[in-house]
Tab-separated table of C-alpha atoms and ligand atoms in Angstrom:
chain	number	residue	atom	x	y	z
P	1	UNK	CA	37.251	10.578	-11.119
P	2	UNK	CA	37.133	12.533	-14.905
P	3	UNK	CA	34.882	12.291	-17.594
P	4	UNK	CA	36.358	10.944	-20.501
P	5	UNK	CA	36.146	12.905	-23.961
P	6	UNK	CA	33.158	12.212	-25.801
P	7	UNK	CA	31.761	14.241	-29.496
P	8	UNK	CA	28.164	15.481	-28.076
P	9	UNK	CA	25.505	15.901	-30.643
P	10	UNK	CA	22.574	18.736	-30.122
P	11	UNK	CA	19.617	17.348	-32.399
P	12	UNK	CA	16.275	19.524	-32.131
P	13	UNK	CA	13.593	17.445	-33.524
P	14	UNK	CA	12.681	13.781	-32.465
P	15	UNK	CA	12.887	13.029	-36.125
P	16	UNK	CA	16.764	14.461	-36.513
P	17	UNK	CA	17.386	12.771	-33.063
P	18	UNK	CA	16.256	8.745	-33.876
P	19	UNK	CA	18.250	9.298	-37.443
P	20	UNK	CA	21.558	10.245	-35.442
P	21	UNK	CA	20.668	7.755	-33.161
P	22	UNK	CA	20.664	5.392	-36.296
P	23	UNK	CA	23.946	6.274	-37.694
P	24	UNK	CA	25.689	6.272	-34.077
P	25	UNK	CA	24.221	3.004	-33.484
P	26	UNK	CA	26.365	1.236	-30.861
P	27	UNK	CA	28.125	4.055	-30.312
P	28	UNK	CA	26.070	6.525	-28.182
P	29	UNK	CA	24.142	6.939	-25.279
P	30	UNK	CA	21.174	9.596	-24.702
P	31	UNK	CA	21.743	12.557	-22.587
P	32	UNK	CA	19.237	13.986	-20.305
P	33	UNK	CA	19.259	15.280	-17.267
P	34	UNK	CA	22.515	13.262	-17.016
P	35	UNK	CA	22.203	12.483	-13.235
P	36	UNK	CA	22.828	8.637	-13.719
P	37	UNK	CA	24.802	8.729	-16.723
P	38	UNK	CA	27.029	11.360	-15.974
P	39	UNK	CA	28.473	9.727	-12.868
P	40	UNK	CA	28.562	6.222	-14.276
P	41	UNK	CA	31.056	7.533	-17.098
P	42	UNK	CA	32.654	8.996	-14.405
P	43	UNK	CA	33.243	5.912	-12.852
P	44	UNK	CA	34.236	4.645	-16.514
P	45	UNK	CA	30.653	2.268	-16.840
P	46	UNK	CA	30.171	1.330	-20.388
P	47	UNK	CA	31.635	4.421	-21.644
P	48	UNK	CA	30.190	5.440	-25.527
P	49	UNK	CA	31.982	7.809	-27.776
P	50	UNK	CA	29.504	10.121	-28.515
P	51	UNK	CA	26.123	11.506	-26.402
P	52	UNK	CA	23.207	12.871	-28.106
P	53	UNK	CA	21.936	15.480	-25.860
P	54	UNK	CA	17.826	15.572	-25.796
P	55	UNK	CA	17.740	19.137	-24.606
P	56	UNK	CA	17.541	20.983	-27.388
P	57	UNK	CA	14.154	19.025	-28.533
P	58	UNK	CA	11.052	21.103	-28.323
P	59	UNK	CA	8.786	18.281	-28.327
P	60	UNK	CA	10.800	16.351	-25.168
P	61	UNK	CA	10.016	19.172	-22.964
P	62	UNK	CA	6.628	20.142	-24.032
P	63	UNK	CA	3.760	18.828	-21.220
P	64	UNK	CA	0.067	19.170	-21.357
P	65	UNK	CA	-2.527	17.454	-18.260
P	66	UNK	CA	-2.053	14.054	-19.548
P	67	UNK	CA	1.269	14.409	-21.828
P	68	UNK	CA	4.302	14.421	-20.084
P	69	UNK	CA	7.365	14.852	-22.517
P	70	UNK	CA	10.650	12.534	-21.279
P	71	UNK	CA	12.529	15.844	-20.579
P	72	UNK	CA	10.014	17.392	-18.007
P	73	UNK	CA	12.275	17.634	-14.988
P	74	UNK	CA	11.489	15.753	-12.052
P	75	UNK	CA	11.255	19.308	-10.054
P	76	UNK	CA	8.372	20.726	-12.170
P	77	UNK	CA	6.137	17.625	-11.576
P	78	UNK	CA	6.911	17.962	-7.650
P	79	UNK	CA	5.876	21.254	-7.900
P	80	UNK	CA	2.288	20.877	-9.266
P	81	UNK	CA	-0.590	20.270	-7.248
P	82	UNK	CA	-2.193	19.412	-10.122
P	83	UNK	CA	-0.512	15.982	-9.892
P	84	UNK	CA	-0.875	15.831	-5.961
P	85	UNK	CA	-4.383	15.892	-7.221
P	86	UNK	CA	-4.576	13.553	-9.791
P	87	UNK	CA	-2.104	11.118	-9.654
P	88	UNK	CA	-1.266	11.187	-5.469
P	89	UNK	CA	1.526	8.106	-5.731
P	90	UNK	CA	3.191	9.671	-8.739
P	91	UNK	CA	3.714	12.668	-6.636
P	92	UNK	CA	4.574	10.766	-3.778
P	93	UNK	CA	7.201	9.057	-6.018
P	94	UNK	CA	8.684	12.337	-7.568
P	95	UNK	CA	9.194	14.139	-4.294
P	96	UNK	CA	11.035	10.677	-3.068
P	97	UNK	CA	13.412	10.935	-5.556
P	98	UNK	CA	17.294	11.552	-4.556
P	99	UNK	CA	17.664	15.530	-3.267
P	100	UNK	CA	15.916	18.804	-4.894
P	101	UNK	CA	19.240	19.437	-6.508
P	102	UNK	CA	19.106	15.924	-8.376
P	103	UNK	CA	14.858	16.698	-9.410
P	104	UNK	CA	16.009	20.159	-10.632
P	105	UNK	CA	18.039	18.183	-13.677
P	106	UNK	CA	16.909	14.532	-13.520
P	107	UNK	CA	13.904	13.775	-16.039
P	108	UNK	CA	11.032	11.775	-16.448
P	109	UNK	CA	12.711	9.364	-19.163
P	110	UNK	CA	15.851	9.096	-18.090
P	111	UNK	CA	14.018	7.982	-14.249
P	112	UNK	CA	12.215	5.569	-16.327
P	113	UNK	CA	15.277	4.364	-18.270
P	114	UNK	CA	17.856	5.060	-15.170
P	115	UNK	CA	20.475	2.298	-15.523
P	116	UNK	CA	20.278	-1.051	-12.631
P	117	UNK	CA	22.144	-0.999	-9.111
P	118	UNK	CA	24.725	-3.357	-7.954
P	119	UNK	CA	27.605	-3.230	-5.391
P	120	UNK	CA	29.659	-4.829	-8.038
P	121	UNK	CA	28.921	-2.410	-10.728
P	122	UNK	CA	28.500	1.113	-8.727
P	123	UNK	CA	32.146	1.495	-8.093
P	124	UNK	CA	35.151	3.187	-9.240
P	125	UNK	CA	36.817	1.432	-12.122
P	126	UNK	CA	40.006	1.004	-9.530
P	127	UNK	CA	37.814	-0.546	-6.700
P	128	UNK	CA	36.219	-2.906	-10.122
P	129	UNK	CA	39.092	-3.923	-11.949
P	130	UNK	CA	40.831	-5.121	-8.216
P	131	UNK	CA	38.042	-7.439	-7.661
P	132	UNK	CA	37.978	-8.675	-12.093
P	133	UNK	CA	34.740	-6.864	-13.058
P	134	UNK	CA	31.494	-8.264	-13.808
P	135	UNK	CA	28.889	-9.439	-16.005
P	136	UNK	CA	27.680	-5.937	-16.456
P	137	UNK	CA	30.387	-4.117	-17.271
P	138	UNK	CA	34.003	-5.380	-18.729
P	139	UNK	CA	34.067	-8.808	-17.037
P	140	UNK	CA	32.744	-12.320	-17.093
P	141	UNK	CA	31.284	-13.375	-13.999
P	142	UNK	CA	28.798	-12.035	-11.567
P	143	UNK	CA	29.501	-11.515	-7.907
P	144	UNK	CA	26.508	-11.743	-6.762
P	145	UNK	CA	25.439	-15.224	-8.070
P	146	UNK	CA	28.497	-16.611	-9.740
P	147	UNK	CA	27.092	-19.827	-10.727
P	148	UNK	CA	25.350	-17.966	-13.607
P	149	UNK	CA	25.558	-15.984	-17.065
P	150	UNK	CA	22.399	-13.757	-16.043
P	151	UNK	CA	22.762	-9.950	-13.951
P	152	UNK	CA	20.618	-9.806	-10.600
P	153	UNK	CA	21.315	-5.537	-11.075
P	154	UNK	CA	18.376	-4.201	-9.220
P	155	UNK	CA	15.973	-1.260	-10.936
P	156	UNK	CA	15.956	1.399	-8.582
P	157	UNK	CA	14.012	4.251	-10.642
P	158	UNK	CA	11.253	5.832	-8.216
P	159	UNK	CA	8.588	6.807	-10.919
P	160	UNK	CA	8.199	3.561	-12.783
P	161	UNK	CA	5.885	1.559	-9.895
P	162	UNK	CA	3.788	4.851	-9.620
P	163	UNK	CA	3.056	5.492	-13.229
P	164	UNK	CA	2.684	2.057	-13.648
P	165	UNK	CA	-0.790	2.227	-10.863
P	166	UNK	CA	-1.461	4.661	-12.991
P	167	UNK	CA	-2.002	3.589	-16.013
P	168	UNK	CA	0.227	5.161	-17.847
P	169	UNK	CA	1.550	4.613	-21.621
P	170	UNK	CA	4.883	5.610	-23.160
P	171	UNK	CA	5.575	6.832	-26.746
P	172	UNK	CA	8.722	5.470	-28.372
P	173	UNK	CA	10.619	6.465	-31.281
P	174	UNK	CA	12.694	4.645	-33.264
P	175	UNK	CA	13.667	3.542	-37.062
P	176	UNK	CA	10.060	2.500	-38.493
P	177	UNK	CA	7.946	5.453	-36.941
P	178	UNK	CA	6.194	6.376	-33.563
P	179	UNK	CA	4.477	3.292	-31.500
P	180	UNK	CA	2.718	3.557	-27.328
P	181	UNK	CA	2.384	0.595	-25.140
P	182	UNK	CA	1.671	0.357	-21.823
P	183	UNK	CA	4.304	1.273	-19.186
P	184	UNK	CA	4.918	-2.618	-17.692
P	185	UNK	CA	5.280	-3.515	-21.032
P	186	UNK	CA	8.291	-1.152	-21.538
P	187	UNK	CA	10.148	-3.170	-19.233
P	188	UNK	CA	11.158	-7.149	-19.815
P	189	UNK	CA	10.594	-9.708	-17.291
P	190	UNK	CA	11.928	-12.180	-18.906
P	191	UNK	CA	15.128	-10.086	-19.107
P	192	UNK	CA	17.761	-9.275	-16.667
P	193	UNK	CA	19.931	-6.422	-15.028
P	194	UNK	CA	21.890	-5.417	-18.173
P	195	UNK	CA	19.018	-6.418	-20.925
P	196	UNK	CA	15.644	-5.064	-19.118
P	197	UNK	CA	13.793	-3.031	-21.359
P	198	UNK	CA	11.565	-4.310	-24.330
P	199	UNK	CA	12.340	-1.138	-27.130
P	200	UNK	CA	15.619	-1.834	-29.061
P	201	UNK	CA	18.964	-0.177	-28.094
P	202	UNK	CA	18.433	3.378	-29.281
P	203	UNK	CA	14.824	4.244	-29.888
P	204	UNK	CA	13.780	7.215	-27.586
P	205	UNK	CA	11.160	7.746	-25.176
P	206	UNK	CA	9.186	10.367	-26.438
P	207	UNK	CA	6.288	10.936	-23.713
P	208	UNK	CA	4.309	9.811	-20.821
P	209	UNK	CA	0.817	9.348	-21.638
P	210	UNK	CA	-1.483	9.617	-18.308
P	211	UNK	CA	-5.015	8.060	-18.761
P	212	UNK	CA	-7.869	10.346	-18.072
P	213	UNK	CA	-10.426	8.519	-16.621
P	214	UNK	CA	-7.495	7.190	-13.577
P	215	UNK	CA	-7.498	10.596	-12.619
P	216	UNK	CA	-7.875	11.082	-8.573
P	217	UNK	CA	-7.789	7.460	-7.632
P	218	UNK	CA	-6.421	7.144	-4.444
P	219	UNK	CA	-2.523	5.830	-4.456
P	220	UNK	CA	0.034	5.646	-2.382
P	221	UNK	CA	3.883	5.245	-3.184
P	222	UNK	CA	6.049	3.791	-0.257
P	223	UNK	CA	9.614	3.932	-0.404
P	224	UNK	CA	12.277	1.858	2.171
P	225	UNK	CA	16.030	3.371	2.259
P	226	UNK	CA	18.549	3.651	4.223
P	227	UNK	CA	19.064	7.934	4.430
P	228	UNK	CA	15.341	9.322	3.487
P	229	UNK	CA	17.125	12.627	2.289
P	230	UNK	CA	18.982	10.836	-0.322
P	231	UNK	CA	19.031	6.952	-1.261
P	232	UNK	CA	17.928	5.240	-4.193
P	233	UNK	CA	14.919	2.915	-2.793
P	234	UNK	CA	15.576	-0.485	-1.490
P	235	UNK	CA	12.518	-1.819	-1.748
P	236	UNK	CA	9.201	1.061	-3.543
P	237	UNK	CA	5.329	-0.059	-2.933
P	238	UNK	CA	2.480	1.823	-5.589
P	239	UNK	CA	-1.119	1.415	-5.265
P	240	UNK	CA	-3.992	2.624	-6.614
P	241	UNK	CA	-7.833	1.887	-5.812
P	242	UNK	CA	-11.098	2.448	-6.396
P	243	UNK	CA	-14.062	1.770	-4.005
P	244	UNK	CA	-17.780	1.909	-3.574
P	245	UNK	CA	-18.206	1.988	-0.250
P	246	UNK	CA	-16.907	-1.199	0.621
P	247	UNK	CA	-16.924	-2.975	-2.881
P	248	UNK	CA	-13.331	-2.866	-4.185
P	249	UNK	CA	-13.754	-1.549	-7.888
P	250	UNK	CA	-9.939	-1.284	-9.379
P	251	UNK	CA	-6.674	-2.052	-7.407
P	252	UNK	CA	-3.482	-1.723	-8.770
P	253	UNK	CA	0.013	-2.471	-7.754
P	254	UNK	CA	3.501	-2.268	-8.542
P	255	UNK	CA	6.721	-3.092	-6.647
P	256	UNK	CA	10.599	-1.355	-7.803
P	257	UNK	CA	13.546	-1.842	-5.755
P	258	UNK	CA	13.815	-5.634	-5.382
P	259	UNK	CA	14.249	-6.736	-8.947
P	260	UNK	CA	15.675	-5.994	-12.608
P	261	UNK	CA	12.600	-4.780	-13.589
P	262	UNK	CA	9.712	-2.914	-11.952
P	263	UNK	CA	6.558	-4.898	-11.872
P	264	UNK	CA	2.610	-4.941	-11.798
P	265	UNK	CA	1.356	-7.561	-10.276
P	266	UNK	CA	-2.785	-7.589	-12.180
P	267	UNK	CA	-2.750	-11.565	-11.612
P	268	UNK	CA	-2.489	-11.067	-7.619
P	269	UNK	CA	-4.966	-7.898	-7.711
P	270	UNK	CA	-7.543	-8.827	-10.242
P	271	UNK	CA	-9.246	-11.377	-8.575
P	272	UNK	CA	-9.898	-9.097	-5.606
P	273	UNK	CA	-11.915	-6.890	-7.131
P	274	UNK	CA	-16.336	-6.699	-6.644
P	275	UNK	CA	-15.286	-7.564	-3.415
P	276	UNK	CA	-14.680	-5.765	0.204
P	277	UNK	CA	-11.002	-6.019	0.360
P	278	UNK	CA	-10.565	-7.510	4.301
P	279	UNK	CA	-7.515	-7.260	6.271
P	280	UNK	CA	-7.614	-10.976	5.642
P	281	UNK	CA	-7.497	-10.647	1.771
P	282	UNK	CA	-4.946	-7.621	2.382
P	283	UNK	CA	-2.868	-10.095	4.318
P	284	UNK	CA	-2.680	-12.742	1.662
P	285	UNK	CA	-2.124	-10.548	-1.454
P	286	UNK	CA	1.095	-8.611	0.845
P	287	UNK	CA	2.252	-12.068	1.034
P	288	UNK	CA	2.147	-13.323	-2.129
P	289	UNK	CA	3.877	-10.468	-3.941
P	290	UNK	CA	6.475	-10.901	-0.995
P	291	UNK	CA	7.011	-14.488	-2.244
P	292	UNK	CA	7.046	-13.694	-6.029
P	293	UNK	CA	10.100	-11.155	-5.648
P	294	UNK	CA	13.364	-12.040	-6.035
P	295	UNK	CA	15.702	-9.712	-4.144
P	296	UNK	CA	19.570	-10.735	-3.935
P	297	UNK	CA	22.236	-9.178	-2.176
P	298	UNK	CA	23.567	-6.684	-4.355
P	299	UNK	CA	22.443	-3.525	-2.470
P	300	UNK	CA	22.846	-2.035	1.090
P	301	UNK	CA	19.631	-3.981	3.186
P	302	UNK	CA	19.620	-7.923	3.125
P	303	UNK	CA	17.482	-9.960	0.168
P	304	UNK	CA	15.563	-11.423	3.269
P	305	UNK	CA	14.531	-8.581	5.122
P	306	UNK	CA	13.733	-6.538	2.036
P	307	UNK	CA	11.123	-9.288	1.343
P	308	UNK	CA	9.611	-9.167	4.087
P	309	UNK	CA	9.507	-5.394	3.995
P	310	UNK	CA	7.482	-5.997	0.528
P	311	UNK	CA	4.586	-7.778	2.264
P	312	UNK	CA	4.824	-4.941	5.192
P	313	UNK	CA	4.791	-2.121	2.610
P	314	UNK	CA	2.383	-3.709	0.416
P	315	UNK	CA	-0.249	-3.781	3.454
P	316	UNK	CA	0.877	0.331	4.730
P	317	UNK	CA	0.373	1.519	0.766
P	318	UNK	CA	-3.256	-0.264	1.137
P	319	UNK	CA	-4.184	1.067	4.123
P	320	UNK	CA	-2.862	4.715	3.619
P	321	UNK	CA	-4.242	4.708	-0.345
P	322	UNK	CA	-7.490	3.479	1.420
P	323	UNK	CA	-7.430	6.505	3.878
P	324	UNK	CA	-7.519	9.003	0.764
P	325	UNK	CA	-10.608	7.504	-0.108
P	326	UNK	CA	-12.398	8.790	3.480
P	327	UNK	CA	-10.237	12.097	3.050
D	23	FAD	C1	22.972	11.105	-5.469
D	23	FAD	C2	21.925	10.491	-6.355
D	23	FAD	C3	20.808	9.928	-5.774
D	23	FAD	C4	19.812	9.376	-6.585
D	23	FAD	N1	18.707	8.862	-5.979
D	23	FAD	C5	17.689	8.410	-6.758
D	23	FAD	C6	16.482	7.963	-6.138
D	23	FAD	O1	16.312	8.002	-4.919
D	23	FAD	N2	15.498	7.495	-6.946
D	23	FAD	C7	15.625	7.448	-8.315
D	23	FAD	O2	14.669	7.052	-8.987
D	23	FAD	N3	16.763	7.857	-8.914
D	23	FAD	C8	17.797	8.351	-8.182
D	23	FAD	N4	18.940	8.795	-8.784
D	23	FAD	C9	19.153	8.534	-10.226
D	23	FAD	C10	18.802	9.682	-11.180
D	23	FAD	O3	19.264	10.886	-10.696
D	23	FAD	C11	17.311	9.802	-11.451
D	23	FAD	O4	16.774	8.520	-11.747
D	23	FAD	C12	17.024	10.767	-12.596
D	23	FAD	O5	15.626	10.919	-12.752
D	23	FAD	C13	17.627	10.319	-13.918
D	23	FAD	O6	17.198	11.271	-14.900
D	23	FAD	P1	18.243	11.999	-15.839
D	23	FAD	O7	17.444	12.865	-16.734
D	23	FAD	O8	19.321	12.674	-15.074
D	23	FAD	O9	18.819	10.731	-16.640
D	23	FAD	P2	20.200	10.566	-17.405
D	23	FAD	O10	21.284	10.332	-16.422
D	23	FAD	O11	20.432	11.632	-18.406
D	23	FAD	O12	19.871	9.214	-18.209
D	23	FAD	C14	19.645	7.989	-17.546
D	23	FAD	C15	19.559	6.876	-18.605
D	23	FAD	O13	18.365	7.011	-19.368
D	23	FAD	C16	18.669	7.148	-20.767
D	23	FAD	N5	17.691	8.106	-21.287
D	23	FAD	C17	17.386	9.322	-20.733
D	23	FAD	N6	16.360	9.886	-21.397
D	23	FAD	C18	16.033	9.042	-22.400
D	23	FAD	C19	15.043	9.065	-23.420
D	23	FAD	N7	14.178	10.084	-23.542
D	23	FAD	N8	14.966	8.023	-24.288
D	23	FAD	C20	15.828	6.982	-24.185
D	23	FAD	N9	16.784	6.897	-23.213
D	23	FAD	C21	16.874	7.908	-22.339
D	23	FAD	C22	20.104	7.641	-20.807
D	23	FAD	O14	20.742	7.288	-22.005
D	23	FAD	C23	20.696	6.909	-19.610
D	23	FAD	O15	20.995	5.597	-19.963
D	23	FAD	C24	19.959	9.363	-7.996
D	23	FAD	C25	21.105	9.924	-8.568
D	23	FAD	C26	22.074	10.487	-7.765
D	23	FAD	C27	23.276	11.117	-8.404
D	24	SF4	S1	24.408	-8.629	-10.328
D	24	SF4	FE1	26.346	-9.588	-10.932
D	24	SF4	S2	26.648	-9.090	-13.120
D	24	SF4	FE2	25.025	-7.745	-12.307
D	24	SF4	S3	26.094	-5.870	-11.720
D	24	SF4	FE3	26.010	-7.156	-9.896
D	24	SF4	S4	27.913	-8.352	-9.911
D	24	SF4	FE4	27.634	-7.449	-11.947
């Protein structure tokens, strides 16, 4: 497999960058850390001409306690306790991601914005174009659910479910000026595998913005995969609570790995809360977010089992974000 030639661009401001992104519109795809995109091209996946390369931005890389630039590597946040401390599922999330050597280069935006997971799609154009291509890249139908004009590609990004428990915001750049909205927002339920964020094709992700007052909740991040040392997730559990003594005060939690999107599921959680959170009421919430997922078969573990993982992970995360709180 070769990369194809491509004309890279080097802005330096985010200014200079979301005015090349205008006049490339269509035409280009950020570069980051360039773990995902690099070996998608590779593998010829909806290959653009040019790549504006977001290393060369000051502001991208700059990070402060509770500003976290897109380009801060993966490998820096693993390596602060500071965030162990603060923000335990993030960490647990970062240090679950791929190998050291793929956290050394991969980013914070570009795990946030990492591109969906299929069989049908992660494959040599050779191995693609013998079966006729998909949906999602150069064909017409989908393999996994033929019947239909939607993509079941499954989000496999690590960081997304954590950062979503905890609380966090993203800045976005784009034509009209700066904008933040909360991190579930950034991603569209209502979308699918190939159209799944809610920020228009080529505004940039500025920064992370960590809330202040979630800092050292418990949380837990859970991830099921097939090699620990190396796999994307098949299924990844965040939570985040508070308690007084018994009384829950603030749950959170977010599931990745079983759908287009990652997802928060407040409406499950919310009524819980004032409450002691029994095994009981554990038991029923693990089920429920098992039910509302919709995992196909489009990566290595079967849709049913993977469900039924959810409600199994959902209770573990609980109990082991619980534990932090005696700690
Ligand atoms: C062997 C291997 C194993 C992996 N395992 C995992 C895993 O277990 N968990 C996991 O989460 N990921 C995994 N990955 C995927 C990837 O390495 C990580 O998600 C990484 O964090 C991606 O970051 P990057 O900076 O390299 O992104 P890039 O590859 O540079 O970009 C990814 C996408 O995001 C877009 N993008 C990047 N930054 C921005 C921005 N600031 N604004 C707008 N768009 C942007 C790019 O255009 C591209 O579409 C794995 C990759 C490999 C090669
Ligand atoms: S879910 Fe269907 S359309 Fe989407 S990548 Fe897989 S085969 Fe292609």
């Amino acid at each position: 497999m070769h990369l194809d030639p491509f004309e890279l661009h080097r802005p330096t401001t985010v200014e200079e960058t979301v005015r090349l992104a205008g006049e490339l519109a269509g035409r280009f795809d950020y570069l980051a850390g360039g773990t995902d995109l690099l070996p998608n091209y590779k593998m010829h996946l909806n290959l653009r001409p040019h790549l504006i390369a977001l290393d060369r931005v000051a502001e991208l890389s700059a990070r402060t306690d509770e500003t976290w630039g897109a380009m801060v590597r993966l490998a820096d946040l693993e390596r602060d306790p500071l965030v162990r401390g603060r923000w335990p599922a993030v960490a647990d999330a970062v240090a679950e991601v791929a190998t050291p050597l793929v956290r050394a280069s991969g980013t914070i935006g570009g795990n946030l914005l990492v591109e969906t997971r299929c069989f049908f799609f992660n494959q040599s154009e050779f191995w693609r174009a013998s079966l006729g291509y998909c949906l999602k890249a150069d064909g017409d139908r989908c393999h996994v659910v033929p019947q239909t004009s939607r993509c079941y590609a499954t989000f496999s990004g690590d960081l997304a479910p954590a950062l979503m428990v905890a609380g966090a915001e993203v800045e976005i750049a784009g034509p009209s000026g700066r904008r933040r909205l909360p991190l579930d927002r950034l991603y569209d339920v209502a979308g699918d595998g190939i159209h799944r964020v809610t920020i228009a094709p080529g505004e940039l992700l500025v920064a992370v913005h960590l809330p202040r007052d979630e800092r050292g909740s418990p949380g837990r991040y859970l991830k099921l995969r097939v090699r620990p040392a190396f796999d994307f997730p098949e299924l990844g559990v965040a939570v985040s609570g508070r308690w007084t003594g018994d009384r829950l005060d603030a749950l959170r939690l977010a599931v990745g790995g079983v759908d287009p999107y990652p997802r928060r599921f407040d409406s499950l959680t919310d009524p819980l809360l004032g409450a002691p959170l029994t095994d009981e009421r554990v038991a029923t919430l693990a089920d429920s977010v098992a039910r509302a997922v919709r995992p196909v078969h489009n990566t290595f573990l079967l849709p049913d089992y993977r469900r039924r993982m959810v409600a199994v992970y959902v209770r573990r995360a609980i109990a082991e974000a619980r534990k932090g709180v005696a700690a």
